[in-house]
XYZ file of C-alpha atoms in Angstrom:
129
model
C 0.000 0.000 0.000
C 1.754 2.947 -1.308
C 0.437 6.453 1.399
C 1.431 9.554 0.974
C -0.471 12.664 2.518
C -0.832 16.431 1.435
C -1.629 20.104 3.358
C -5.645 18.396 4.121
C -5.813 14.784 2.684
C -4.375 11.469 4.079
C -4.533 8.820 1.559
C -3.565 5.112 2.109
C -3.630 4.247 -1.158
C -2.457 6.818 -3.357
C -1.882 4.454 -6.675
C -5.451 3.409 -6.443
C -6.493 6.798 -6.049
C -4.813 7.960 -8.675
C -5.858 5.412 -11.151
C -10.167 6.085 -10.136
C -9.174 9.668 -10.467
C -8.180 8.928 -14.026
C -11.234 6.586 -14.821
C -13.501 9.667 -13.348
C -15.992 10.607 -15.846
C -16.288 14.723 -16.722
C -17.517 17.018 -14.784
C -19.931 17.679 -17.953
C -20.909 14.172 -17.921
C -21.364 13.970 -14.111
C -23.621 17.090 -13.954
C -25.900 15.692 -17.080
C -25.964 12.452 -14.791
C -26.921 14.489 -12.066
C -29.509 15.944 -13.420
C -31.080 12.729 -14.979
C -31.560 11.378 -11.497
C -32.869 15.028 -10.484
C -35.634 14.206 -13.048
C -35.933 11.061 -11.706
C -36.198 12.355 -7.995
C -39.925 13.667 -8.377
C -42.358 10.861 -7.643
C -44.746 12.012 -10.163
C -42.182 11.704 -13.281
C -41.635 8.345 -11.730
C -44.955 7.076 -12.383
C -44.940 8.488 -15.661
C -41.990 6.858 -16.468
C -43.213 3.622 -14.554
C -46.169 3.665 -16.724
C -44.249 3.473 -20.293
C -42.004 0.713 -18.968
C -45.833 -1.175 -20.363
C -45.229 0.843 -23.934
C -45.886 4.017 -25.202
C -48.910 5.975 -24.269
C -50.436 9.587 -24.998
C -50.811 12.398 -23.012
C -54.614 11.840 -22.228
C -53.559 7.963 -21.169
C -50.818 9.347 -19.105
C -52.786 11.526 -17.478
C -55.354 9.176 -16.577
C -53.228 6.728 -15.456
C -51.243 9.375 -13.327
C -53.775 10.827 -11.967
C -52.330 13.980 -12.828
C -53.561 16.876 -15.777
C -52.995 16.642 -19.398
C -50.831 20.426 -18.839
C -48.494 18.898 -15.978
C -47.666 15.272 -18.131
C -47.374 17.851 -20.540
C -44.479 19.946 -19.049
C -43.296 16.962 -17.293
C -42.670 15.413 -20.873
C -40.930 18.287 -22.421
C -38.484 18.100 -19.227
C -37.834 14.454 -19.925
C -37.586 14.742 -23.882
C -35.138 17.635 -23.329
C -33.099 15.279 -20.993
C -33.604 12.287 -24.170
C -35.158 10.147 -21.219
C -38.256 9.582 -23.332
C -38.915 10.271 -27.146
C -42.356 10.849 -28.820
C -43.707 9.316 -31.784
C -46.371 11.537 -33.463
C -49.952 9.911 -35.256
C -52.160 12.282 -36.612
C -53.358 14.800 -33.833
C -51.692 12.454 -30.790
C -48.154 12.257 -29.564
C -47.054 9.147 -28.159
C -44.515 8.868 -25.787
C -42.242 5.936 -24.807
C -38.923 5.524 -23.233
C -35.996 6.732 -24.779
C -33.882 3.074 -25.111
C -32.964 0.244 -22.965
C -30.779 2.044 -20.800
C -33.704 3.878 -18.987
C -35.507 0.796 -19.260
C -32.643 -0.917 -17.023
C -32.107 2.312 -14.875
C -36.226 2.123 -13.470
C -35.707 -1.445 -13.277
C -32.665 -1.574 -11.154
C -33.984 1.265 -8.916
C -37.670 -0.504 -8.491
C -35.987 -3.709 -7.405
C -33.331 -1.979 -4.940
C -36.268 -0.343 -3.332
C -38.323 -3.657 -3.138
C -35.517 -5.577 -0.975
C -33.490 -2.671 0.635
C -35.014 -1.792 4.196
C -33.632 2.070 5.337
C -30.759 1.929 7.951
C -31.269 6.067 8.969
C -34.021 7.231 10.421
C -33.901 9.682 7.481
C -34.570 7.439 5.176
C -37.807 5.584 6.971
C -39.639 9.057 6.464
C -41.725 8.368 3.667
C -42.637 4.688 4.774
């Protein structure tokens, strides 16, 4: 184990450090990232995006399965298409929305199961059980 230590940092590992500093992604790429899970962090984009994981739907089916109005799936969507989170296919007069590609797919997957098996360890966390 190869230490060293500078004016505020100790670390015991410096080569390993050194080589995840390297493999760090941007700081472009972690702010889009970020952000992503930002859109993801509102529970009623959730269930929007919960309710495509079925297939594409419209605004008016998104709505009613939501429970939420036509105007806020509406703005909702335009945040998520800006983000490329969800794309829109368009058939006459009606837009139909689906998931961007498999990637967002796996992303609500992964994060549905975590939540299904993980119990909270801080009482922070038990708050909206």
């Amino acid at each position: 184990m190869n230490s060293y230590s500078d004016d505020h940092l100790m670390v015991a590992d410096a080569d390993r450090a050194a080589a995840i500093r390297e493999r760090m992604p941007s700081s472009e790429s972690l702010d889009d990232t970020a952000e992503i899970f930002g859109l993801l962090s509102d529970p009623g984009r959730l269930r929007m995006l919960v309710s495509l994981l079925d297939g594409e739907l419209c605004v008016s089916d998104l709505a009613a399965v939501t429970g939420h109005s036509e105007s806020a799936v509406s703005h909702a969507l335009r945040l998520l298409r800006a983000h490329r989170v969800v794309s829109v296919r368009r058939s006459g007069r009606l837009a139909y929305y689906r998931l961007e590609d498999p990637h967002v797919r796996m992303l609500l997957d992964l994060a549905l199961a975590h939540t299904e098996h993980a119990q909270p360890v801080h009482v922070e966390c038990e708050r909206g059980r």
